[in-house]
mmCIF file with all atom_site columns, C-alpha atoms in Angstrom:
data_model
loop_
_atom_site.group_PDB
_atom_site.id
_atom_site.type_symbol
_atom_site.label_atom_id
_atom_site.label_alt_id
_atom_site.label_comp_id
_atom_site.label_asym_id
_atom_site.label_entity_id
_atom_site.label_seq_id
_atom_site.pdbx_PDB_ins_code
_atom_site.Cartn_x
_atom_site.Cartn_y
_atom_site.Cartn_z
_atom_site.occupancy
_atom_site.B_iso_or_equiv
_atom_site.pdbx_formal_charge
_atom_site.auth_seq_id
_atom_site.auth_comp_id
_atom_site.auth_asym_id
_atom_site.auth_atom_id
_atom_site.pdbx_PDB_model_num
ATOM 1   C CA . MET L 1 1   ? 21.187  -18.833 -2.108  1.00 0.00 ? 1   MET L CA 1
ATOM 2   C CA . LEU L 1 2   ? 19.602  -15.824 -0.438  1.00 0.00 ? 2   LEU L CA 1
ATOM 3   C CA . LYS L 1 3   ? 21.789  -13.906 1.981   1.00 0.00 ? 3   LYS L CA 1
ATOM 4   C CA . LYS L 1 4   ? 19.869  -12.215 4.763   1.00 0.00 ? 4   LYS L CA 1
ATOM 5   C CA . ALA L 1 5   ? 21.040  -8.913  6.187   1.00 0.00 ? 5   ALA L CA 1
ATOM 6   C CA . ALA L 1 6   ? 20.447  -8.580  9.913   1.00 0.00 ? 6   ALA L CA 1
ATOM 7   C CA . LEU L 1 7   ? 17.053  -6.942  10.277  1.00 0.00 ? 7   LEU L CA 1
ATOM 8   C CA . ALA L 1 8   ? 18.010  -4.832  13.245  1.00 0.00 ? 8   ALA L CA 1
ATOM 9   C CA . SER L 1 9   ? 20.808  -3.209  11.247  1.00 0.00 ? 9   SER L CA 1
ATOM 10  C CA . SER L 1 10  ? 18.785  -2.680  8.068   1.00 0.00 ? 10  SER L CA 1
ATOM 11  C CA . VAL L 1 11  ? 17.252  0.651   9.016   1.00 0.00 ? 11  VAL L CA 1
ATOM 12  C CA . VAL L 1 12  ? 18.994  4.003   9.387   1.00 0.00 ? 12  VAL L CA 1
ATOM 13  C CA . LEU L 1 13  ? 17.021  6.101   11.866  1.00 0.00 ? 13  LEU L CA 1
ATOM 14  C CA . ALA L 1 14  ? 18.579  9.442   10.997  1.00 0.00 ? 14  ALA L CA 1
ATOM 15  C CA . ALA L 1 15  ? 18.670  11.374  7.744   1.00 0.00 ? 15  ALA L CA 1
ATOM 16  C CA . GLY L 1 16  ? 20.923  10.086  4.984   1.00 0.00 ? 16  GLY L CA 1
ATOM 17  C CA . ALA L 1 17  ? 24.677  10.223  5.250   1.00 0.00 ? 17  ALA L CA 1
ATOM 18  C CA . GLY L 1 18  ? 25.380  11.429  1.745   1.00 0.00 ? 18  GLY L CA 1
ATOM 19  C CA . VAL L 1 19  ? 24.392  8.250   -0.070  1.00 0.00 ? 19  VAL L CA 1
ATOM 20  C CA . SER L 1 20  ? 22.432  8.994   -3.234  1.00 0.00 ? 20  SER L CA 1
ATOM 21  C CA . ALA L 1 21  ? 18.922  7.584   -3.531  1.00 0.00 ? 21  ALA L CA 1
ATOM 22  C CA . ALA L 1 22  ? 18.196  4.878   -6.086  1.00 0.00 ? 22  ALA L CA 1
ATOM 23  C CA . GLN L 1 23  ? 15.041  3.853   -7.900  1.00 0.00 ? 23  GLN L CA 1
ATOM 24  C CA . TRP L 1 24  ? 13.690  0.528   -6.677  1.00 0.00 ? 24  TRP L CA 1
ATOM 25  C CA . GLU L 1 25  ? 11.289  -1.556  -8.755  1.00 0.00 ? 25  GLU L CA 1
ATOM 26  C CA . ILE L 1 26  ? 8.133   -2.985  -7.205  1.00 0.00 ? 26  ILE L CA 1
ATOM 27  C CA . ASP L 1 27  ? 7.825   -6.722  -7.783  1.00 0.00 ? 27  ASP L CA 1
ATOM 28  C CA . ARG L 1 28  ? 4.095   -6.903  -8.478  1.00 0.00 ? 28  ARG L CA 1
ATOM 29  C CA . ALA L 1 29  ? 4.080   -10.701 -8.403  1.00 0.00 ? 29  ALA L CA 1
ATOM 30  C CA . HIS L 1 30  ? 5.075   -10.558 -4.742  1.00 0.00 ? 30  HIS L CA 1
ATOM 31  C CA . SER L 1 31  ? 3.228   -7.391  -3.699  1.00 0.00 ? 31  SER L CA 1
ATOM 32  C CA . SER L 1 32  ? -0.404  -6.574  -2.972  1.00 0.00 ? 32  SER L CA 1
ATOM 33  C CA . ILE L 1 33  ? -2.819  -3.766  -2.115  1.00 0.00 ? 33  ILE L CA 1
ATOM 34  C CA . GLY L 1 34  ? -5.626  -5.140  0.005   1.00 0.00 ? 34  GLY L CA 1
ATOM 35  C CA . PHE L 1 35  ? -8.399  -3.945  2.271   1.00 0.00 ? 35  PHE L CA 1
ATOM 36  C CA . SER L 1 36  ? -11.151 -5.190  4.539   1.00 0.00 ? 36  SER L CA 1
ATOM 37  C CA . VAL L 1 37  ? -14.448 -3.653  5.650   1.00 0.00 ? 37  VAL L CA 1
ATOM 38  C CA . ARG L 1 38  ? -17.121 -4.801  8.065   1.00 0.00 ? 38  ARG L CA 1
ATOM 39  C CA . HIS L 1 39  ? -20.267 -6.367  6.619   1.00 0.00 ? 39  HIS L CA 1
ATOM 40  C CA . MET L 1 40  ? -23.453 -6.177  8.695   1.00 0.00 ? 40  MET L CA 1
ATOM 41  C CA . VAL L 1 41  ? -21.343 -5.512  11.808  1.00 0.00 ? 41  VAL L CA 1
ATOM 42  C CA . VAL L 1 42  ? -20.566 -9.189  12.395  1.00 0.00 ? 42  VAL L CA 1
ATOM 43  C CA . SER L 1 43  ? -17.869 -9.979  9.819   1.00 0.00 ? 43  SER L CA 1
ATOM 44  C CA . LYS L 1 44  ? -15.096 -8.479  7.711   1.00 0.00 ? 44  LYS L CA 1
ATOM 45  C CA . VAL L 1 45  ? -15.011 -8.812  3.934   1.00 0.00 ? 45  VAL L CA 1
ATOM 46  C CA . PRO L 1 46  ? -11.525 -8.727  2.334   1.00 0.00 ? 46  PRO L CA 1
ATOM 47  C CA . GLY L 1 47  ? -10.694 -7.356  -1.088  1.00 0.00 ? 47  GLY L CA 1
ATOM 48  C CA . LYS L 1 48  ? -7.797  -6.200  -3.220  1.00 0.00 ? 48  LYS L CA 1
ATOM 49  C CA . PHE L 1 49  ? -6.835  -4.176  -6.272  1.00 0.00 ? 49  PHE L CA 1
ATOM 50  C CA . THR L 1 50  ? -5.244  -6.417  -8.873  1.00 0.00 ? 50  THR L CA 1
ATOM 51  C CA . ASP L 1 51  ? -3.935  -3.658  -11.179 1.00 0.00 ? 51  ASP L CA 1
ATOM 52  C CA . PHE L 1 52  ? -1.468  -1.375  -9.420  1.00 0.00 ? 52  PHE L CA 1
ATOM 53  C CA . ASP L 1 53  ? 1.964   0.121   -9.785  1.00 0.00 ? 53  ASP L CA 1
ATOM 54  C CA . GLY L 1 54  ? 4.316   2.332   -7.854  1.00 0.00 ? 54  GLY L CA 1
ATOM 55  C CA . ASN L 1 55  ? 7.699   3.929   -7.395  1.00 0.00 ? 55  ASN L CA 1
ATOM 56  C CA . LEU L 1 56  ? 10.076  3.718   -4.462  1.00 0.00 ? 56  LEU L CA 1
ATOM 57  C CA . GLU L 1 57  ? 13.117  5.956   -4.171  1.00 0.00 ? 57  GLU L CA 1
ATOM 58  C CA . MET L 1 58  ? 15.466  4.971   -1.371  1.00 0.00 ? 58  MET L CA 1
ATOM 59  C CA . ALA L 1 59  ? 19.165  5.032   -0.563  1.00 0.00 ? 59  ALA L CA 1
ATOM 60  C CA . GLN L 1 60  ? 21.159  2.052   0.638   1.00 0.00 ? 60  GLN L CA 1
ATOM 61  C CA . ALA L 1 61  ? 24.455  2.594   2.401   1.00 0.00 ? 61  ALA L CA 1
ATOM 62  C CA . ALA L 1 62  ? 27.556  0.535   1.657   1.00 0.00 ? 62  ALA L CA 1
ATOM 63  C CA . ASP L 1 63  ? 26.878  -1.576  4.757   1.00 0.00 ? 63  ASP L CA 1
ATOM 64  C CA . GLY L 1 64  ? 23.430  -2.468  3.437   1.00 0.00 ? 64  GLY L CA 1
ATOM 65  C CA . LYS L 1 65  ? 21.402  -0.202  5.701   1.00 0.00 ? 65  LYS L CA 1
ATOM 66  C CA . LEU L 1 66  ? 18.345  1.462   4.184   1.00 0.00 ? 66  LEU L CA 1
ATOM 67  C CA . GLU L 1 67  ? 17.861  5.180   4.718   1.00 0.00 ? 67  GLU L CA 1
ATOM 68  C CA . LEU L 1 68  ? 14.123  5.160   5.273   1.00 0.00 ? 68  LEU L CA 1
ATOM 69  C CA . ALA L 1 69  ? 14.028  8.737   6.553   1.00 0.00 ? 69  ALA L CA 1
ATOM 70  C CA . ASN L 1 70  ? 14.658  10.009  3.025   1.00 0.00 ? 70  ASN L CA 1
ATOM 71  C CA . ALA L 1 71  ? 12.561  7.442   1.166   1.00 0.00 ? 71  ALA L CA 1
ATOM 72  C CA . LYS L 1 72  ? 9.861   8.558   -1.302  1.00 0.00 ? 72  LYS L CA 1
ATOM 73  C CA . VAL L 1 73  ? 6.898   6.380   -2.223  1.00 0.00 ? 73  VAL L CA 1
ATOM 74  C CA . SER L 1 74  ? 4.092   6.725   -4.743  1.00 0.00 ? 74  SER L CA 1
ATOM 75  C CA . MET L 1 75  ? 1.421   4.139   -5.551  1.00 0.00 ? 75  MET L CA 1
ATOM 76  C CA . THR L 1 76  ? -1.436  3.967   -8.045  1.00 0.00 ? 76  THR L CA 1
ATOM 77  C CA . ALA L 1 77  ? -4.274  1.429   -8.159  1.00 0.00 ? 77  ALA L CA 1
ATOM 78  C CA . LYS L 1 78  ? -6.903  1.100   -10.879 1.00 0.00 ? 78  LYS L CA 1
ATOM 79  C CA . ALA L 1 79  ? -10.367 1.376   -9.323  1.00 0.00 ? 79  ALA L CA 1
ATOM 80  C CA . ALA L 1 80  ? -11.862 -0.989  -11.894 1.00 0.00 ? 80  ALA L CA 1
ATOM 81  C CA . SER L 1 81  ? -9.505  -3.754  -10.776 1.00 0.00 ? 81  SER L CA 1
ATOM 82  C CA . ILE L 1 82  ? -11.213 -4.118  -7.384  1.00 0.00 ? 82  ILE L CA 1
ATOM 83  C CA . ASN L 1 83  ? -11.777 -7.775  -6.534  1.00 0.00 ? 83  ASN L CA 1
ATOM 84  C CA . THR L 1 84  ? -13.704 -9.190  -3.580  1.00 0.00 ? 84  THR L CA 1
ATOM 85  C CA . ASP L 1 85  ? -14.343 -12.609 -5.177  1.00 0.00 ? 85  ASP L CA 1
ATOM 86  C CA . ASN L 1 86  ? -17.954 -11.699 -5.896  1.00 0.00 ? 86  ASN L CA 1
ATOM 87  C CA . ASP L 1 87  ? -18.763 -10.367 -9.369  1.00 0.00 ? 87  ASP L CA 1
ATOM 88  C CA . LYS L 1 88  ? -22.043 -8.708  -8.414  1.00 0.00 ? 88  LYS L CA 1
ATOM 89  C CA . ARG L 1 89  ? -20.503 -6.951  -5.438  1.00 0.00 ? 89  ARG L CA 1
ATOM 90  C CA . ASP L 1 90  ? -17.470 -5.879  -7.458  1.00 0.00 ? 90  ASP L CA 1
ATOM 91  C CA . GLU L 1 91  ? -19.669 -4.275  -10.106 1.00 0.00 ? 91  GLU L CA 1
ATOM 92  C CA . HIS L 1 92  ? -21.481 -2.356  -7.369  1.00 0.00 ? 92  HIS L CA 1
ATOM 93  C CA . LEU L 1 93  ? -18.149 -1.213  -5.902  1.00 0.00 ? 93  LEU L CA 1
ATOM 94  C CA . ARG L 1 94  ? -17.092 0.095   -9.333  1.00 0.00 ? 94  ARG L CA 1
ATOM 95  C CA . SER L 1 95  ? -20.332 2.058   -9.665  1.00 0.00 ? 95  SER L CA 1
ATOM 96  C CA . ALA L 1 96  ? -21.070 5.646   -8.628  1.00 0.00 ? 96  ALA L CA 1
ATOM 97  C CA . ASP L 1 97  ? -22.340 4.347   -5.266  1.00 0.00 ? 97  ASP L CA 1
ATOM 98  C CA . PHE L 1 98  ? -18.751 3.599   -4.282  1.00 0.00 ? 98  PHE L CA 1
ATOM 99  C CA . PHE L 1 99  ? -15.563 4.228   -6.301  1.00 0.00 ? 99  PHE L CA 1
ATOM 100 C CA . ASP L 1 100 ? -17.194 5.528   -9.493  1.00 0.00 ? 100 ASP L CA 1
ATOM 101 C CA . ALA L 1 101 ? -14.402 3.943   -11.516 1.00 0.00 ? 101 ALA L CA 1
ATOM 102 C CA . ALA L 1 102 ? -15.634 5.445   -14.798 1.00 0.00 ? 102 ALA L CA 1
ATOM 103 C CA . THR L 1 103 ? -15.172 8.990   -13.480 1.00 0.00 ? 103 THR L CA 1
ATOM 104 C CA . TYR L 1 104 ? -12.264 8.395   -11.075 1.00 0.00 ? 104 TYR L CA 1
ATOM 105 C CA . PRO L 1 105 ? -10.248 5.553   -12.601 1.00 0.00 ? 105 PRO L CA 1
ATOM 106 C CA . GLU L 1 106 ? -7.324  5.679   -10.165 1.00 0.00 ? 106 GLU L CA 1
ATOM 107 C CA . LEU L 1 107 ? -6.618  5.721   -6.454  1.00 0.00 ? 107 LEU L CA 1
ATOM 108 C CA . THR L 1 108 ? -3.255  7.287   -5.612  1.00 0.00 ? 108 THR L CA 1
ATOM 109 C CA . PHE L 1 109 ? -0.911  7.675   -2.666  1.00 0.00 ? 109 PHE L CA 1
ATOM 110 C CA . VAL L 1 110 ? 2.083   10.047  -2.588  1.00 0.00 ? 110 VAL L CA 1
ATOM 111 C CA . SER L 1 111 ? 4.344   10.090  0.449   1.00 0.00 ? 111 SER L CA 1
ATOM 112 C CA . LYS L 1 112 ? 5.233   13.292  2.269   1.00 0.00 ? 112 LYS L CA 1
ATOM 113 C CA . LYS L 1 113 ? 7.358   11.978  5.091   1.00 0.00 ? 113 LYS L CA 1
ATOM 114 C CA . VAL L 1 114 ? 8.788   8.765   6.529   1.00 0.00 ? 114 VAL L CA 1
ATOM 115 C CA . ILE L 1 115 ? 9.441   8.647   10.273  1.00 0.00 ? 115 ILE L CA 1
ATOM 116 C CA . PRO L 1 116 ? 11.646  5.723   11.323  1.00 0.00 ? 116 PRO L CA 1
ATOM 117 C CA . GLY L 1 117 ? 10.773  4.191   14.684  1.00 0.00 ? 117 GLY L CA 1
ATOM 118 C CA . GLU L 1 118 ? 12.312  1.561   16.910  1.00 0.00 ? 118 GLU L CA 1
ATOM 119 C CA . GLY L 1 119 ? 13.891  -1.442  15.257  1.00 0.00 ? 119 GLY L CA 1
ATOM 120 C CA . ASP L 1 120 ? 12.133  -2.294  11.998  1.00 0.00 ? 120 ASP L CA 1
ATOM 121 C CA . LYS L 1 121 ? 9.135   0.031   12.494  1.00 0.00 ? 121 LYS L CA 1
ATOM 122 C CA . PHE L 1 122 ? 8.322   3.275   10.693  1.00 0.00 ? 122 PHE L CA 1
ATOM 123 C CA . LYS L 1 123 ? 5.436   5.605   9.919   1.00 0.00 ? 123 LYS L CA 1
ATOM 124 C CA . LEU L 1 124 ? 4.650   6.515   6.315   1.00 0.00 ? 124 LEU L CA 1
ATOM 125 C CA . ILE L 1 125 ? 2.723   9.778   5.976   1.00 0.00 ? 125 ILE L CA 1
ATOM 126 C CA . GLY L 1 126 ? 1.270   10.933  2.687   1.00 0.00 ? 126 GLY L CA 1
ATOM 127 C CA . ASP L 1 127 ? -1.702  12.030  0.609   1.00 0.00 ? 127 ASP L CA 1
ATOM 128 C CA . LEU L 1 128 ? -4.279  9.416   -0.345  1.00 0.00 ? 128 LEU L CA 1
ATOM 129 C CA . THR L 1 129 ? -6.673  10.341  -3.167  1.00 0.00 ? 129 THR L CA 1
ATOM 130 C CA . ILE L 1 130 ? -9.945  8.478   -3.732  1.00 0.00 ? 130 ILE L CA 1
ATOM 131 C CA . ARG L 1 131 ? -12.791 9.757   -5.943  1.00 0.00 ? 131 ARG L CA 1
ATOM 132 C CA . GLY L 1 132 ? -10.868 13.001  -6.431  1.00 0.00 ? 132 GLY L CA 1
ATOM 133 C CA . VAL L 1 133 ? -10.717 13.677  -2.674  1.00 0.00 ? 133 VAL L CA 1
ATOM 134 C CA . THR L 1 134 ? -7.274  13.936  -1.087  1.00 0.00 ? 134 THR L CA 1
ATOM 135 C CA . LYS L 1 135 ? -6.640  13.356  2.622   1.00 0.00 ? 135 LYS L CA 1
ATOM 136 C CA . GLU L 1 136 ? -3.468  12.879  4.622   1.00 0.00 ? 136 GLU L CA 1
ATOM 137 C CA . VAL L 1 137 ? -3.111  9.311   5.891   1.00 0.00 ? 137 VAL L CA 1
ATOM 138 C CA . THR L 1 138 ? -0.542  7.712   8.186   1.00 0.00 ? 138 THR L CA 1
ATOM 139 C CA . PHE L 1 139 ? 0.484   4.102   7.603   1.00 0.00 ? 139 PHE L CA 1
ATOM 140 C CA . ASP L 1 140 ? 2.140   2.015   10.306  1.00 0.00 ? 140 ASP L CA 1
ATOM 141 C CA . GLY L 1 141 ? 4.958   0.241   8.522   1.00 0.00 ? 141 GLY L CA 1
ATOM 142 C CA . THR L 1 142 ? 7.398   -2.596  9.096   1.00 0.00 ? 142 THR L CA 1
ATOM 143 C CA . LEU L 1 143 ? 10.579  -3.433  7.238   1.00 0.00 ? 143 LEU L CA 1
ATOM 144 C CA . ASN L 1 144 ? 10.348  -7.214  6.928   1.00 0.00 ? 144 ASN L CA 1
ATOM 145 C CA . GLY L 1 145 ? 13.909  -7.786  5.781   1.00 0.00 ? 145 GLY L CA 1
ATOM 146 C CA . VAL L 1 146 ? 16.589  -7.184  3.171   1.00 0.00 ? 146 VAL L CA 1
ATOM 147 C CA . VAL L 1 147 ? 18.114  -9.983  1.085   1.00 0.00 ? 147 VAL L CA 1
ATOM 148 C CA . THR L 1 148 ? 20.307  -10.542 -1.944  1.00 0.00 ? 148 THR L CA 1
ATOM 149 C CA . ASP L 1 149 ? 18.655  -12.839 -4.452  1.00 0.00 ? 149 ASP L CA 1
ATOM 150 C CA . PHE L 1 150 ? 20.354  -15.458 -6.620  1.00 0.00 ? 150 PHE L CA 1
ATOM 151 C CA . MET L 1 151 ? 20.780  -12.895 -9.415  1.00 0.00 ? 151 MET L CA 1
ATOM 152 C CA . GLY L 1 152 ? 22.657  -10.492 -7.149  1.00 0.00 ? 152 GLY L CA 1
ATOM 153 C CA . ASN L 1 153 ? 19.768  -8.015  -6.824  1.00 0.00 ? 153 ASN L CA 1
ATOM 154 C CA . THR L 1 154 ? 18.866  -6.509  -3.468  1.00 0.00 ? 154 THR L CA 1
ATOM 155 C CA . ARG L 1 155 ? 15.288  -7.118  -2.313  1.00 0.00 ? 155 ARG L CA 1
ATOM 156 C CA . ALA L 1 156 ? 13.477  -5.413  0.553   1.00 0.00 ? 156 ALA L CA 1
ATOM 157 C CA . GLY L 1 157 ? 10.067  -6.322  1.952   1.00 0.00 ? 157 GLY L CA 1
ATOM 158 C CA . PHE L 1 158 ? 7.657   -3.882  3.591   1.00 0.00 ? 158 PHE L CA 1
ATOM 159 C CA . SER L 1 159 ? 4.248   -4.137  5.248   1.00 0.00 ? 159 SER L CA 1
ATOM 160 C CA . ALA L 1 160 ? 2.059   -1.087  5.849   1.00 0.00 ? 160 ALA L CA 1
ATOM 161 C CA . ALA L 1 161 ? -1.420  -0.691  7.322   1.00 0.00 ? 161 ALA L CA 1
ATOM 162 C CA . ALA L 1 162 ? -3.840  2.163   7.936   1.00 0.00 ? 162 ALA L CA 1
ATOM 163 C CA . THR L 1 163 ? -7.517  2.627   8.738   1.00 0.00 ? 163 THR L CA 1
ATOM 164 C CA . ILE L 1 164 ? -9.551  5.264   6.921   1.00 0.00 ? 164 ILE L CA 1
ATOM 165 C CA . ASN L 1 165 ? -13.180 6.385   7.009   1.00 0.00 ? 165 ASN L CA 1
ATOM 166 C CA . ARG L 1 166 ? -14.602 5.938   3.516   1.00 0.00 ? 166 ARG L CA 1
ATOM 167 C CA . GLN L 1 167 ? -17.069 8.767   4.123   1.00 0.00 ? 167 GLN L CA 1
ATOM 168 C CA . ASP L 1 168 ? -14.113 11.191  4.197   1.00 0.00 ? 168 ASP L CA 1
ATOM 169 C CA . PHE L 1 169 ? -13.463 10.333  0.537   1.00 0.00 ? 169 PHE L CA 1
ATOM 170 C CA . GLY L 1 170 ? -17.043 10.537  -0.703  1.00 0.00 ? 170 GLY L CA 1
ATOM 171 C CA . VAL L 1 171 ? -17.520 6.763   -0.777  1.00 0.00 ? 171 VAL L CA 1
ATOM 172 C CA . SER L 1 172 ? -20.783 7.183   1.053   1.00 0.00 ? 172 SER L CA 1
ATOM 173 C CA . TRP L 1 173 ? -23.296 4.500   0.016   1.00 0.00 ? 173 TRP L CA 1
ATOM 174 C CA . SER L 1 174 ? -24.779 2.534   2.901   1.00 0.00 ? 174 SER L CA 1
ATOM 175 C CA . LYS L 1 175 ? -27.979 1.009   4.190   1.00 0.00 ? 175 LYS L CA 1
ATOM 176 C CA . LEU L 1 176 ? -29.159 0.777   7.793   1.00 0.00 ? 176 LEU L CA 1
ATOM 177 C CA . LEU L 1 177 ? -29.937 -2.557  9.389   1.00 0.00 ? 177 LEU L CA 1
ATOM 178 C CA . ASP L 1 178 ? -32.886 -3.041  11.706  1.00 0.00 ? 178 ASP L CA 1
ATOM 179 C CA . ASN L 1 179 ? -30.574 -2.823  14.710  1.00 0.00 ? 179 ASN L CA 1
ATOM 180 C CA . GLY L 1 180 ? -29.127 0.489   13.506  1.00 0.00 ? 180 GLY L CA 1
ATOM 181 C CA . GLY L 1 181 ? -25.889 -0.932  12.110  1.00 0.00 ? 181 GLY L CA 1
ATOM 182 C CA . LEU L 1 182 ? -24.671 -0.465  8.548   1.00 0.00 ? 182 LEU L CA 1
ATOM 183 C CA . VAL L 1 183 ? -24.634 -3.059  5.782   1.00 0.00 ? 183 VAL L CA 1
ATOM 184 C CA . ALA L 1 184 ? -21.117 -1.813  4.923   1.00 0.00 ? 184 ALA L CA 1
ATOM 185 C CA . GLY L 1 185 ? -19.007 -0.280  7.669   1.00 0.00 ? 185 GLY L CA 1
ATOM 186 C CA . ASP L 1 186 ? -17.439 3.142   7.334   1.00 0.00 ? 186 ASP L CA 1
ATOM 187 C CA . ASN L 1 187 ? -13.971 2.158   8.531   1.00 0.00 ? 187 ASN L CA 1
ATOM 188 C CA . VAL L 1 188 ? -11.761 0.473   5.944   1.00 0.00 ? 188 VAL L CA 1
ATOM 189 C CA . ASP L 1 189 ? -8.523  -1.277  6.862   1.00 0.00 ? 189 ASP L CA 1
ATOM 190 C CA . ILE L 1 190 ? -5.877  -0.924  4.146   1.00 0.00 ? 190 ILE L CA 1
ATOM 191 C CA . ILE L 1 191 ? -3.130  -3.560  4.045   1.00 0.00 ? 191 ILE L CA 1
ATOM 192 C CA . ILE L 1 192 ? -0.166  -3.149  1.702   1.00 0.00 ? 192 ILE L CA 1
ATOM 193 C CA . GLU L 1 193 ? 2.613   -5.678  1.130   1.00 0.00 ? 193 GLU L CA 1
ATOM 194 C CA . ILE L 1 194 ? 5.518   -4.548  -1.021  1.00 0.00 ? 194 ILE L CA 1
ATOM 195 C CA . GLU L 1 195 ? 8.577   -6.397  -2.280  1.00 0.00 ? 195 GLU L CA 1
ATOM 196 C CA . ALA L 1 196 ? 10.976  -3.904  -3.841  1.00 0.00 ? 196 ALA L CA 1
ATOM 197 C CA . VAL L 1 197 ? 13.955  -4.782  -5.997  1.00 0.00 ? 197 VAL L CA 1
ATOM 198 C CA . LEU L 1 198 ? 17.170  -2.820  -6.492  1.00 0.00 ? 198 LEU L CA 1
ATOM 199 C CA . PRO L 1 199 ? 18.865  -4.266  -9.586  1.00 0.00 ? 199 PRO L CA 1
ATOM 200 C CA . LYS L 1 200 ? 22.569  -4.853  -9.156  1.00 0.00 ? 200 LYS L CA 1
ATOM 201 C CA . PRO L 1 201 ? 24.766  -2.309  -10.946 1.00 0.00 ? 201 PRO L CA 1
ATOM 202 C CA . GLU L 1 202 ? 25.811  -3.297  -14.437 1.00 0.00 ? 202 GLU L CA 1
ATOM 203 C CA . SER L 1 203 ? 29.447  -4.314  -14.537 1.00 0.00 ? 203 SER L CA 1
ATOM 204 C CA . LYS L 1 204 ? 31.699  -2.140  -16.669 1.00 0.00 ? 204 LYS L CA 1
ATOM 205 C CA . GLY L 1 205 ? 34.297  -3.275  -19.100 1.00 0.00 ? 205 GLY L CA 1
#
């Protein structure tokens, strides 16, 4: 049976209190890197990257609190794995008009700073690289909870969202509509859901 830790007490707002950081594993089956972009002004088209990986280094105090202020995050997504549930559109997105997956096979994010906020909120600041262009991006994050699974491993869930302008990263293809709008909007909403696992220590003896 899963044992929930109280969410309000799961975040340490100050720097670590001497607890060493541990390497958490990202559970890809319960995580996702998604996005949405406006199509012809009137709607939003969702998509995701199906091939991704990452590392999360974070300390957990004896009372179960996570020291987010000292956390380090890195994520990598394969550009060719983009999926918007439309094969023709996905091929175009992989082309030089958009991600140019053949030349720039990966999108990466490397954290620089985590700023804990009130309650379960935090800001994740880091360098996002797309098509070889690196820009600093700030994600608004939420710690969704911390539990112990039936195997005795600690699991933590995080949501993070940011909006970027694709033009800043050289993803510049677009066509004008008759009313002056764009077929594909410039602003892209990035939505990340992460479930991280800290394996229980191996018993000695």
